[in-house]
Each structure stands twice: as structure tokens, then as C-alpha cells.
Amino acid sequence: MGSTSSPALGWPSAIAGDCIPPKKRKTWCSVEQPAQNQDRIGVLPDDLLIKILSLMTVREAAVTACLSTRWRHIWKNVDRLILDMNTFGMQVPENSNNNENPDFWNQETTKFVTKVNEVLHHHYGKGMNKFEVRFPLSSSHAVELDRWVAFAAASGCKKINLFLSGYHGMVTAQHAEKYNFPLKHFVDLRGCQLRHLRLSMCTLETVSAKLSGFSYLVSLSLFRVSVIDSVAMNIMSSCRALRRFCLQQCHWLINMRFSHASLVDLIVRSCKGLISISFHAERLECFEYKGHKVDVEYECTPVLHKLHAFFVKTDECPLDFLGTLPKLTALTLQFPTCLQVSRVLQHRKGFAGLKNIVLCLLTSWKTSIRSVSYLLKAAPLAETLVLQVYGNLQPPSKLKVTWPKKCTLRRLHTIKVSGFSGEPELMCLLSFLLKRSPLLKKLDIDTHPHKYRGFNKWKREESEDATRCYYARGMALTHLPQEIPSTVTFRVR
């Protein structure tokens, strides 16, 4: 019998049969060494390989087609398509302006559209999780954009993002007509799994039929979208599962009524044409608004417990945004100018259940800082006070502030001040709060301002004014420690 080796064991075939191989003394050389250059990725199932390739850019995933015949078509099943200039290796010049260099941008647009068409031509278009296009396109590219949206809708995509505005400091052409997003692709669309839709620099028009393709939509975000009240409310009525609705810089909106049984989070920011807002949302928990003063009517909001109102116009008070909200526990208010005590007393019933209070002070309040103490007095359950300050370096001065009498903040345990510049009025306020808060556990002072990022998230910004920060830290560390009880954790940054 020949000495043909068994591929499984590496022993002679006779020994690999019924016979037991003789025992050999193991030596370092006889121990089987692991195979070198073993293709461990190639043995993985296709489904797992598709998941891995979906984490790459389309360009990186497509390169794997040259590995072998098996890999040639795997990338065509990736469930995540992010189509932007970075994906295709196109560089955006700093502060690029479409108006100043139209020839360059016409060439770049043609190149981008061609590359996207090539990708979608090869992709199998099944089981998509995310489809995103980020490039400044307009109605002149409606044919291609319609085809891309139809591809995403037909592929059962769960998340569609269409950002047709500039990015990375780009200045887009102002005269370009916005692309009309084709809602018709979502009429009578059976089996649609769309959960998240984000649109930017588009137009939405009325459709006569019901948008069945939006039946499972849970999040809808419209940024710089031209849409009128009736269309926005019609779309909202088609989204039976909608939980989060965001409207930013939608200037065509005038009188919006949010009537929805499942809506939980609502954001309305910088809609210049808005006059009034009304609610009938049994499950609405959080409402965020930024802009000018509008009329607000809380028809039915029994569980609304978070309210964020950022007013931007002088002499407009965000307290006027308060209504009868019995469950309100968290309140964020941005004041363009000083708050008066009379305003606080007028709305004091709205503070009864507050636990967390955030106040954004855009200007110096001087002696009007006492209004903060009256607000806290009207909120006996308040546990956390955050002051976001955006002031400038001020010379030390003596202020005569009349504080409320019989004011003991029995539940206040945390005070945070961001953007602190050593303002005399804030020093007076902190001194008052330290004396009137028996359960205080933490005092945190940060000289760097924080910028609101939405959804109750703040980002700390590094201040370029080192002199201001140095002075503010010195004021806090010099004057406050002797007033702080030993049970309070004090930190200055």
C-alpha cells in the first residue's frame, strides 16, 4: 500500500484506518504548528461578511470584489449605503461657494451623480437598513433623485436620509429651486419597513391618497423643508407609529396643530412664519421650541413633563410659553433679556412640580438676578439648578440685591454654573443659595460655556479667552470657599 497521506489527519492512509498509530515521544519539532496565512475571514458565512462590509464605505466594500469569485458579488448586498463626497474620495474646498465657481460644481455634481448611479446599478437593492445621500442637489436633478428614492423605498429601507444642502462650510446657491420629494412612492406601498426619515432642502406637496409607506415611521425630521400646515399635518396623520417629530427652519408653517396619539418628542426650531401651536397628544412627554414668541395652546398633554423654550428676541419672555402642565418636572428657559419678579409670580403655579431647572442667561442681569431666587421659591421640589451663562468679563462691583424672605430650598442638592465669568450678580446668587440650601451636595462652576445640541444634550466649548477664564476661576476660588459647608463638593474648571 502506498504512503498517500490523509488530508484530514496528515497521517499515512493505512494508519488512518483501523490501526492505532504507534506512540511517539513528542518533541518541539514534532508538535503540529498552526497553519500560516490561514483565511479566517473567508470561512465566515455570507450574512456575516455582508454585515462587516456594511460598516465600510461603498468604495472600500467594492474593492473586495477582486479577491475571488465568491467575493465578487458580496458587496452588492451591503445594507448600509452612505453616498457623499467622502465616500467617493471627492474633496470639498474650504468655504466653497457654488455661486462663485459654478463650472467646478457642475463638474463635481455630474461626477457625483454618475458614481451614485453606478453603485445603485450594481446593488441588489434588498434588505436595506440605511440609505443616505449628502450632496447639494436641486430640482434640476429631480430625475436622478426620484430614481434614488424609488430604489430606497422598493428595497425595504428602514432609514432614509436625504441631505441636499451644503456641508463642511460650503455655501450653496440661493436661487436653486428645491427638489420636490416624491411622496407618491410611499402611497400604497405594501411591506414598507421605513422607520426613520430625515429630509433637508426639499419641498413637500399634497398627495391625495394615504401614505401607507409611512405606517411604521417612528421618527421624522424636516430641515429647511418647504411645507405648508395642511401637508405637514396630513403626513403626520399617516404616521401611525410616529414618536419623534422635528421641524427646523420650515418657514412656510403658520398655524400648526399637533394631534397624534403616539407622539412622544416634538422639536420646533427657528420657523420664522409660525404664529401659533396647539397640541392634542396624549403621550407627548417632551417639547422643545426655539424662536420668536408664538401662541401656544395645550389642549391635551396630560403626561408632558419636559419643556425647553429658547427665546431669541429681545423683550420676549419664555415664561409665557408655560401652560397648565401638572406633570412638568424639567424646565429649560432661555432669556434674551432679564427676567422680572412679577413674571415669576404670574406663572408660579407652573413651577410647583419642577425638579430640574436650566436657565440660559444671554445678558447681564445685575439686580434682576433675584428673579432666579423667586423662581426657586415657587418650585419647592427643585433638586437641580443649572445656569448657562453667556456673559463677558466684568469688573468687581457691589450690588444691593433684595432676596425673598422665608426662602429655604429644602430639596436642592446640585448647582451647576457654565460660562462663569465672575459676574458680581452670580457671586451674590451663589452666596444666597449656599445659605438657603441645607441639603446641597454639589457646586460645580465651569468657566467654559456650553452650547445646546438638541434632545437635552449640551456640548462644552473651549473658550479662547484665557484671561476671562483665569479671572473667573480666581473669583470663585477666592470668595466662595469660606461660605461652602464641608458637606458640599466644590469644583471649579
CSV table of N, CA, C and O in Angstrom, one decimal, residues 340-428:
chain,number,residue,atom,x,y,z
A,340,GLN,N,-38.1,89.4,35.2
A,340,GLN,CA,-38.7,90.2,36.3
A,340,GLN,C,-39.4,89.4,37.3
A,340,GLN,O,-40.0,88.4,36.9
A,341,VAL,N,-39.3,89.8,38.5
A,341,VAL,CA,-40.0,89.0,39.6
A,341,VAL,C,-41.5,88.9,39.3
A,341,VAL,O,-42.1,87.9,39.6
A,342,SER,N,-42.1,90.0,38.8
A,342,SER,CA,-43.5,89.9,38.5
A,342,SER,C,-43.9,88.8,37.6
A,342,SER,O,-45.0,88.2,37.7
A,343,ARG,N,-43.1,88.6,36.6
A,343,ARG,CA,-43.3,87.5,35.6
A,343,ARG,C,-43.3,86.1,36.3
A,343,ARG,O,-44.1,85.2,36.1
A,344,VAL,N,-42.3,86.0,37.2
A,344,VAL,CA,-42.2,84.7,38.0
A,344,VAL,C,-43.5,84.5,38.8
A,344,VAL,O,-44.1,83.4,38.8
A,345,LEU,N,-43.9,85.5,39.5
A,345,LEU,CA,-45.1,85.4,40.4
A,345,LEU,C,-46.4,85.1,39.6
A,345,LEU,O,-47.3,84.4,40.0
A,346,GLN,N,-46.4,85.6,38.4
A,346,GLN,CA,-47.5,85.4,37.5
A,346,GLN,C,-47.7,84.0,37.1
A,346,GLN,O,-48.8,83.5,36.9
A,347,HIS,N,-46.5,83.3,36.9
A,347,HIS,CA,-46.6,81.9,36.5
A,347,HIS,C,-46.1,80.9,37.5
A,347,HIS,O,-45.8,79.8,37.2
A,348,ARG,N,-46.2,81.3,38.8
A,348,ARG,CA,-45.6,80.5,39.8
A,348,ARG,C,-46.3,79.1,40.0
A,348,ARG,O,-45.7,78.1,40.4
A,349,LYS,N,-47.6,79.0,39.6
A,349,LYS,CA,-48.3,77.7,39.7
A,349,LYS,C,-47.6,76.7,38.8
A,349,LYS,O,-47.7,75.5,39.0
A,350,GLY,N,-47.0,77.1,37.7
A,350,GLY,CA,-46.4,76.2,36.7
A,350,GLY,C,-45.1,75.6,37.2
A,350,GLY,O,-44.6,74.7,36.6
A,351,PHE,N,-44.6,76.1,38.4
A,351,PHE,CA,-43.3,75.6,38.9
A,351,PHE,C,-43.5,74.6,40.0
A,351,PHE,O,-42.5,74.1,40.6
A,352,ALA,N,-44.7,74.3,40.4
A,352,ALA,CA,-45.0,73.5,41.6
A,352,ALA,C,-44.3,72.2,41.6
A,352,ALA,O,-43.8,71.7,42.7
A,353,GLY,N,-44.3,71.5,40.5
A,353,GLY,CA,-43.7,70.1,40.4
A,353,GLY,C,-42.3,70.0,39.9
A,353,GLY,O,-41.8,68.9,39.7
A,354,LEU,N,-41.7,71.2,39.6
A,354,LEU,CA,-40.4,71.2,39.0
A,354,LEU,C,-39.3,70.5,39.9
A,354,LEU,O,-39.2,70.8,41.0
A,355,LYS,N,-38.4,69.7,39.2
A,355,LYS,CA,-37.3,69.1,39.9
A,355,LYS,C,-36.0,69.5,39.3
A,355,LYS,O,-35.0,69.6,40.0
A,356,ASN,N,-36.0,69.7,38.0
A,356,ASN,CA,-34.8,70.1,37.3
A,356,ASN,C,-35.0,71.4,36.5
A,356,ASN,O,-35.9,71.5,35.6
A,357,ILE,N,-34.2,72.4,36.8
A,357,ILE,CA,-34.4,73.7,36.1
A,357,ILE,C,-33.0,74.2,35.5
A,357,ILE,O,-32.0,74.1,36.1
A,358,VAL,N,-33.1,74.5,34.2
A,358,VAL,CA,-32.0,75.1,33.4
A,358,VAL,C,-32.4,76.4,32.9
A,358,VAL,O,-33.4,76.6,32.2
A,359,LEU,N,-31.5,77.4,33.3
A,359,LEU,CA,-31.8,78.8,32.9
A,359,LEU,C,-30.6,79.3,32.0
A,359,LEU,O,-29.4,79.2,32.5
A,360,CYS,N,-30.9,79.8,30.8
A,360,CYS,CA,-29.8,80.3,29.9
A,360,CYS,C,-29.9,81.8,29.9
A,360,CYS,O,-30.9,82.4,29.5
A,361,LEU,N,-28.9,82.4,30.4
A,361,LEU,CA,-28.8,83.9,30.6
A,361,LEU,C,-27.9,84.5,29.5
A,361,LEU,O,-26.7,84.3,29.6
A,362,LEU,N,-28.5,85.2,28.6
A,362,LEU,CA,-27.8,85.7,27.4
A,362,LEU,C,-27.2,87.1,27.7
A,362,LEU,O,-26.3,87.5,27.0
A,363,THR,N,-27.7,87.8,28.7
A,363,THR,CA,-27.2,89.1,29.1
A,363,THR,C,-26.9,89.2,30.6
A,363,THR,O,-27.3,88.3,31.3
A,364,SER,N,-26.3,90.3,31.0
A,364,SER,CA,-26.1,90.5,32.4
A,364,SER,C,-27.4,90.9,33.1
A,364,SER,O,-28.1,91.8,32.6
A,365,TRP,N,-27.7,90.3,34.3
A,365,TRP,CA,-28.9,90.5,34.9
A,365,TRP,C,-28.9,91.6,36.1
A,365,TRP,O,-29.9,92.1,36.5
A,366,LYS,N,-27.7,91.9,36.5
A,366,LYS,CA,-27.5,92.8,37.6
A,366,LYS,C,-28.4,92.4,38.8
A,366,LYS,O,-28.5,91.3,39.2
A,367,THR,N,-29.2,93.4,39.3
A,367,THR,CA,-30.0,93.1,40.5
A,367,THR,C,-31.2,92.3,40.2
A,367,THR,O,-31.9,91.7,41.0
A,368,SER,N,-31.5,92.1,38.9
A,368,SER,CA,-32.7,91.3,38.5
A,368,SER,C,-32.4,89.8,38.7
A,368,SER,O,-33.3,88.9,38.5
A,369,ILE,N,-31.1,89.5,39.1
A,369,ILE,CA,-30.8,88.1,39.4
A,369,ILE,C,-31.7,87.5,40.5
A,369,ILE,O,-31.8,86.3,40.7
A,370,ARG,N,-32.3,88.4,41.3
A,370,ARG,CA,-33.2,87.9,42.4
A,370,ARG,C,-34.4,87.2,41.9
A,370,ARG,O,-35.0,86.4,42.6
A,371,SER,N,-34.7,87.4,40.6
A,371,SER,CA,-35.8,86.6,40.0
A,371,SER,C,-35.6,85.1,40.0
A,371,SER,O,-36.5,84.3,40.1
A,372,VAL,N,-34.3,84.7,39.9
A,372,VAL,CA,-34.0,83.3,40.0
A,372,VAL,C,-34.3,82.7,41.3
A,372,VAL,O,-34.9,81.6,41.5
A,373,SER,N,-34.1,83.5,42.4
A,373,SER,CA,-34.4,83.0,43.7
A,373,SER,C,-35.9,82.9,43.9
A,373,SER,O,-36.4,82.0,44.6
A,374,TYR,N,-36.7,83.8,43.4
A,374,TYR,CA,-38.1,83.8,43.4
A,374,TYR,C,-38.7,82.6,42.7
A,374,TYR,O,-39.7,81.9,43.1
A,375,LEU,N,-38.0,82.2,41.5
A,375,LEU,CA,-38.4,81.1,40.8
A,375,LEU,C,-38.2,79.8,41.6
A,375,LEU,O,-39.1,78.9,41.6
A,376,LEU,N,-37.1,79.7,42.2
A,376,LEU,CA,-36.8,78.6,43.1
A,376,LEU,C,-37.7,78.5,44.3
A,376,LEU,O,-38.1,77.4,44.7
A,377,LYS,N,-38.1,79.6,44.8
A,377,LYS,CA,-39.0,79.6,45.9
A,377,LYS,C,-40.4,79.1,45.5
A,377,LYS,O,-41.1,78.4,46.3
A,378,ALA,N,-40.8,79.3,44.2
A,378,ALA,CA,-42.0,78.8,43.7
A,378,ALA,C,-41.9,77.4,43.3
A,378,ALA,O,-43.0,76.8,42.9
A,379,ALA,N,-40.7,76.8,43.3
A,379,ALA,CA,-40.5,75.4,42.9
A,379,ALA,C,-40.0,74.6,44.2
A,379,ALA,O,-38.8,74.3,44.2
A,380,PRO,N,-40.8,74.3,45.1
A,380,PRO,CA,-40.3,73.7,46.4
A,380,PRO,C,-39.7,72.3,46.2
A,380,PRO,O,-39.0,71.8,47.1
A,381,LEU,N,-40.0,71.6,45.0
A,381,LEU,CA,-39.4,70.3,44.8
A,381,LEU,C,-38.1,70.3,44.0
A,381,LEU,O,-37.6,69.3,43.7
A,382,ALA,N,-37.6,71.5,43.7
A,382,ALA,CA,-36.5,71.6,42.8
A,382,ALA,C,-35.2,70.9,43.5
A,382,ALA,O,-34.9,71.2,44.6
A,383,GLU,N,-34.6,70.1,42.7
A,383,GLU,CA,-33.4,69.4,43.1
A,383,GLU,C,-32.1,69.8,42.4
A,383,GLU,O,-31.1,69.7,43.0
A,384,THR,N,-32.3,70.2,41.2
A,384,THR,CA,-31.1,70.6,40.4
A,384,THR,C,-31.3,72.0,39.7
A,384,THR,O,-32.4,72.2,39.1
A,385,LEU,N,-30.3,72.9,39.9
A,385,LEU,CA,-30.4,74.2,39.2
A,385,LEU,C,-29.1,74.3,38.3
A,385,LEU,O,-28.0,74.1,38.8
A,386,VAL,N,-29.3,74.5,37.0
A,386,VAL,CA,-28.2,74.7,36.1
A,386,VAL,C,-28.4,76.1,35.5
A,386,VAL,O,-29.4,76.5,34.9
A,387,LEU,N,-27.3,76.9,35.5
A,387,LEU,CA,-27.2,78.2,34.9
A,387,LEU,C,-26.2,78.2,33.7
A,387,LEU,O,-25.0,77.9,33.9
A,388,GLN,N,-26.7,78.4,32.5
A,388,GLN,CA,-25.9,78.5,31.3
A,388,GLN,C,-25.7,80.0,31.1
A,388,GLN,O,-26.7,80.7,30.6
A,389,VAL,N,-24.5,80.5,31.3
A,389,VAL,CA,-24.3,81.9,31.2
A,389,VAL,C,-23.4,82.3,30.0
A,389,VAL,O,-22.5,81.5,29.7
A,390,TYR,N,-23.8,83.4,29.3
A,390,TYR,CA,-23.0,83.8,28.1
A,390,TYR,C,-22.6,85.2,28.3
A,390,TYR,O,-22.9,86.1,27.4
A,391,GLY,N,-22.0,85.6,29.4
A,391,GLY,CA,-21.6,86.9,29.7
A,391,GLY,C,-20.2,87.2,29.3
A,391,GLY,O,-19.5,86.4,28.7
A,392,ASN,N,-19.7,88.4,29.6
A,392,ASN,CA,-18.3,88.8,29.4
A,392,ASN,C,-17.7,89.2,30.7
A,392,ASN,O,-18.3,89.3,31.7
A,393,LEU,N,-16.4,89.4,30.6
A,393,LEU,CA,-15.6,89.8,31.8
A,393,LEU,C,-16.1,91.1,32.3
A,393,LEU,O,-16.2,92.1,31.6
A,394,GLN,N,-16.4,91.1,33.7
A,394,GLN,CA,-16.9,92.3,34.3
A,394,GLN,C,-16.0,92.7,35.5
A,394,GLN,O,-15.6,91.8,36.2
A,395,PRO,N,-15.8,94.0,35.7
A,395,PRO,CA,-15.0,94.4,36.9
A,395,PRO,C,-15.8,94.1,38.2
A,395,PRO,O,-17.1,94.2,38.2
A,396,PRO,N,-15.2,93.9,39.3
A,396,PRO,CA,-15.9,93.6,40.6
A,396,PRO,C,-16.7,94.8,41.0
A,396,PRO,O,-16.2,96.0,40.8
A,397,SER,N,-17.9,94.6,41.5
A,397,SER,CA,-18.7,95.8,42.0
A,397,SER,C,-19.6,95.2,43.1
A,397,SER,O,-19.9,94.0,43.2
A,398,LYS,N,-20.1,96.1,43.9
A,398,LYS,CA,-21.1,95.8,44.9
A,398,LYS,C,-22.5,96.0,44.5
A,398,LYS,O,-22.8,97.1,44.0
A,399,LEU,N,-23.3,95.0,44.7
A,399,LEU,CA,-24.7,95.0,44.3
A,399,LEU,C,-25.6,94.9,45.5
A,399,LEU,O,-25.3,94.1,46.4
A,400,LYS,N,-26.7,95.6,45.5
A,400,LYS,CA,-27.7,95.5,46.6
A,400,LYS,C,-28.8,94.7,46.0
A,400,LYS,O,-29.6,95.3,45.2
A,401,VAL,N,-28.9,93.5,46.4
A,401,VAL,CA,-30.0,92.6,45.9
A,401,VAL,C,-31.0,92.3,47.0
A,401,VAL,O,-30.6,91.9,48.1
A,402,THR,N,-32.2,92.5,46.7
A,402,THR,CA,-33.3,92.2,47.7
A,402,THR,C,-33.8,90.8,47.5
A,402,THR,O,-34.5,90.5,46.6
A,403,TRP,N,-33.4,89.9,48.4
A,403,TRP,CA,-33.7,88.5,48.3
A,403,TRP,C,-35.0,88.2,49.0
A,403,TRP,O,-35.4,88.9,49.9
A,404,PRO,N,-35.8,87.2,48.5
A,404,PRO,CA,-37.0,86.8,49.2
A,404,PRO,C,-36.9,86.4,50.6
A,404,PRO,O,-35.9,85.7,50.9
A,405,LYS,N,-37.8,86.7,51.5
A,405,LYS,CA,-37.7,86.3,52.8
A,405,LYS,C,-38.4,84.9,53.0
A,405,LYS,O,-39.2,84.5,52.2
A,406,LYS,N,-38.0,84.2,54.1
A,406,LYS,CA,-38.6,82.9,54.3
A,406,LYS,C,-38.4,81.9,53.1
A,406,LYS,O,-39.4,81.3,52.7
A,407,CYS,N,-37.3,81.9,52.6
A,407,CYS,CA,-37.0,81.1,51.4
A,407,CYS,C,-36.0,80.0,51.8
A,407,CYS,O,-34.8,80.3,51.9
A,408,THR,N,-36.4,78.8,51.9
A,408,THR,CA,-35.5,77.7,52.2
A,408,THR,C,-35.7,76.6,51.2
A,408,THR,O,-36.8,76.1,51.0
A,409,LEU,N,-34.6,76.3,50.4
A,409,LEU,CA,-34.7,75.4,49.3
A,409,LEU,C,-34.3,74.0,49.9
A,409,LEU,O,-33.2,73.5,49.9
A,410,ARG,N,-35.3,73.3,50.4
A,410,ARG,CA,-35.1,72.1,51.2
A,410,ARG,C,-34.7,70.9,50.4
A,410,ARG,O,-34.2,69.9,50.9
A,411,ARG,N,-34.9,70.9,49.0
A,411,ARG,CA,-34.5,69.7,48.2
A,411,ARG,C,-33.4,70.0,47.2
A,411,ARG,O,-33.0,69.0,46.6
A,412,LEU,N,-33.0,71.2,47.2
A,412,LEU,CA,-31.9,71.5,46.2
A,412,LEU,C,-30.6,70.8,46.6
A,412,LEU,O,-30.1,71.1,47.7
A,413,HIS,N,-30.0,70.0,45.8
A,413,HIS,CA,-28.8,69.3,46.1
A,413,HIS,C,-27.7,69.5,45.1
A,413,HIS,O,-26.5,69.1,45.4
A,414,THR,N,-28.0,70.1,43.9
A,414,THR,CA,-26.9,70.3,42.9
A,414,THR,C,-27.1,71.6,42.2
A,414,THR,O,-28.2,72.0,41.8
A,415,ILE,N,-26.0,72.4,42.1
A,415,ILE,CA,-26.0,73.6,41.4
A,415,ILE,C,-24.8,73.6,40.4
A,415,ILE,O,-23.7,73.3,40.8
A,416,LYS,N,-25.1,73.9,39.2
A,416,LYS,CA,-24.1,74.0,38.2
A,416,LYS,C,-24.1,75.3,37.4
A,416,LYS,O,-25.2,75.8,37.1
A,417,VAL,N,-23.0,75.9,37.2
A,417,VAL,CA,-22.9,77.2,36.5
A,417,VAL,C,-21.9,77.0,35.4
A,417,VAL,O,-20.7,76.7,35.7
A,418,SER,N,-22.3,77.2,34.1
A,418,SER,CA,-21.4,77.1,33.0
A,418,SER,C,-21.2,78.5,32.3
A,418,SER,O,-22.2,79.3,32.3
A,419,GLY,N,-20.0,78.7,31.8
A,419,GLY,CA,-19.8,80.0,31.2
A,419,GLY,C,-19.6,81.1,32.2
A,419,GLY,O,-19.7,82.3,31.9
A,420,PHE,N,-19.2,80.8,33.4
A,420,PHE,CA,-19.0,81.7,34.5
A,420,PHE,C,-17.8,82.7,34.2
A,420,PHE,O,-16.7,82.2,33.8
A,421,SER,N,-18.1,84.0,34.4
A,421,SER,CA,-17.1,85.0,34.2
A,421,SER,C,-16.8,85.8,35.4
A,421,SER,O,-16.2,86.9,35.3
A,422,GLY,N,-17.2,85.3,36.6
A,422,GLY,CA,-17.0,86.1,37.8
A,422,GLY,C,-18.0,87.2,37.9
A,422,GLY,O,-17.7,88.2,38.6
A,423,GLU,N,-19.1,87.2,37.3
A,423,GLU,CA,-20.1,88.2,37.4
A,423,GLU,C,-20.5,88.5,38.9
A,423,GLU,O,-20.8,87.6,39.6
A,424,PRO,N,-20.6,89.8,39.3
A,424,PRO,CA,-21.0,90.1,40.6
A,424,PRO,C,-22.3,89.5,41.0
A,424,PRO,O,-22.5,89.1,42.1
A,425,GLU,N,-23.3,89.6,40.1
A,425,GLU,CA,-24.7,89.1,40.4
A,425,GLU,C,-24.7,87.6,40.6
A,425,GLU,O,-25.4,87.1,41.5
A,426,LEU,N,-23.9,86.9,39.9
A,426,LEU,CA,-23.8,85.4,40.1
A,426,LEU,C,-23.1,85.1,41.4
A,426,LEU,O,-23.5,84.1,42.1
A,427,MET,N,-22.1,85.9,41.8
A,427,MET,CA,-21.5,85.7,43.1
A,427,MET,C,-22.5,85.9,44.2
A,427,MET,O,-22.5,85.1,45.2
A,428,CYS,N,-23.3,86.9,44.1
A,428,CYS,CA,-24.3,87.2,45.1
A,428,CYS,C,-25.4,86.1,45.1
A,428,CYS,O,-25.8,85.6,46.2
